[in-house]
């Protein structure tokens, strides 16, 4: 299924979400943000979806919020713009908390709100021509979708400050060394490389992936001793799962495991 501004496609167990406003560099409008929220919400409850990919149509991933569209649709409403920012922030959090791997396939510019979408994803693959930057400062704006919080955690404090203070957009290759971007590939191979990774993740145990994602997220905000204790508790609970037993049986029988997420 699809909509004009958001293309939604299933490829096996992978859900592909393509921001589809190429003439506007896929800038996020209230309508697009609403559709993205609904699509991610569907992925939360659909057990047949095991991985999600977010990318952009045309030459950009996402240039940020479409300020003209926001003003046009919400500018006359009291508190409308503030409500949009709050909603956009909630969508980023929903993407980040999705109990399944989310891959950003960055095909071009990812700026401001576009960068914030990327930051909410688990893994990032980028085209050789892609550039990433915060850019809010260039218009006298503050981040509203999480970049002031997620950038320091993913890039380190000083590098995050540089992007937030300068508004510069840097080539994707410059983000590989710090681990934010996992791989940079030729522009014409981005989709194929992303599909290969997505299918690889989709073949893993959904239950184990969900629990690992939760453990990593929790560990960032807890003292090490508490995080280690939580890992042990999760491992003890996981020992009774079907997927763990299936993984052990598959290893013993020298076959590929068939995980069910239980």
PDB file of C-alpha atoms in Angstrom, residues 2 15 20 24 75 84-85 116 173 194 249:
ATOM      1  CA  UNK A   2       1.123   3.590  -0.461  1.00  0.00           C
ATOM      2  CA  UNK A  15       8.768  -2.907   5.841  1.00  0.00           C
ATOM      3  CA  UNK A  20       8.030  10.785  -0.999  1.00  0.00           C
ATOM      4  CA  UNK A  24      10.526  19.470  -1.519  1.00  0.00           C
ATOM      5  CA  UNK A  75       0.132  28.614  11.679  1.00  0.00           C
ATOM      6  CA  UNK A  84       3.442  19.832  15.660  1.00  0.00           C
ATOM      7  CA  UNK A  85       6.897  19.902  17.254  1.00  0.00           C
ATOM      8  CA  UNK A 116      16.645  13.492  13.772  1.00  0.00           C
ATOM      9  CA  UNK A 173      31.973   9.015   5.221  1.00  0.00           C
ATOM     10  CA  UNK A 194      20.259  -2.002   2.689  1.00  0.00           C
ATOM     11  CA  UNK A 249      18.563 -27.432  18.119  1.00  0.00           C
TER      12      UNK A 249
END
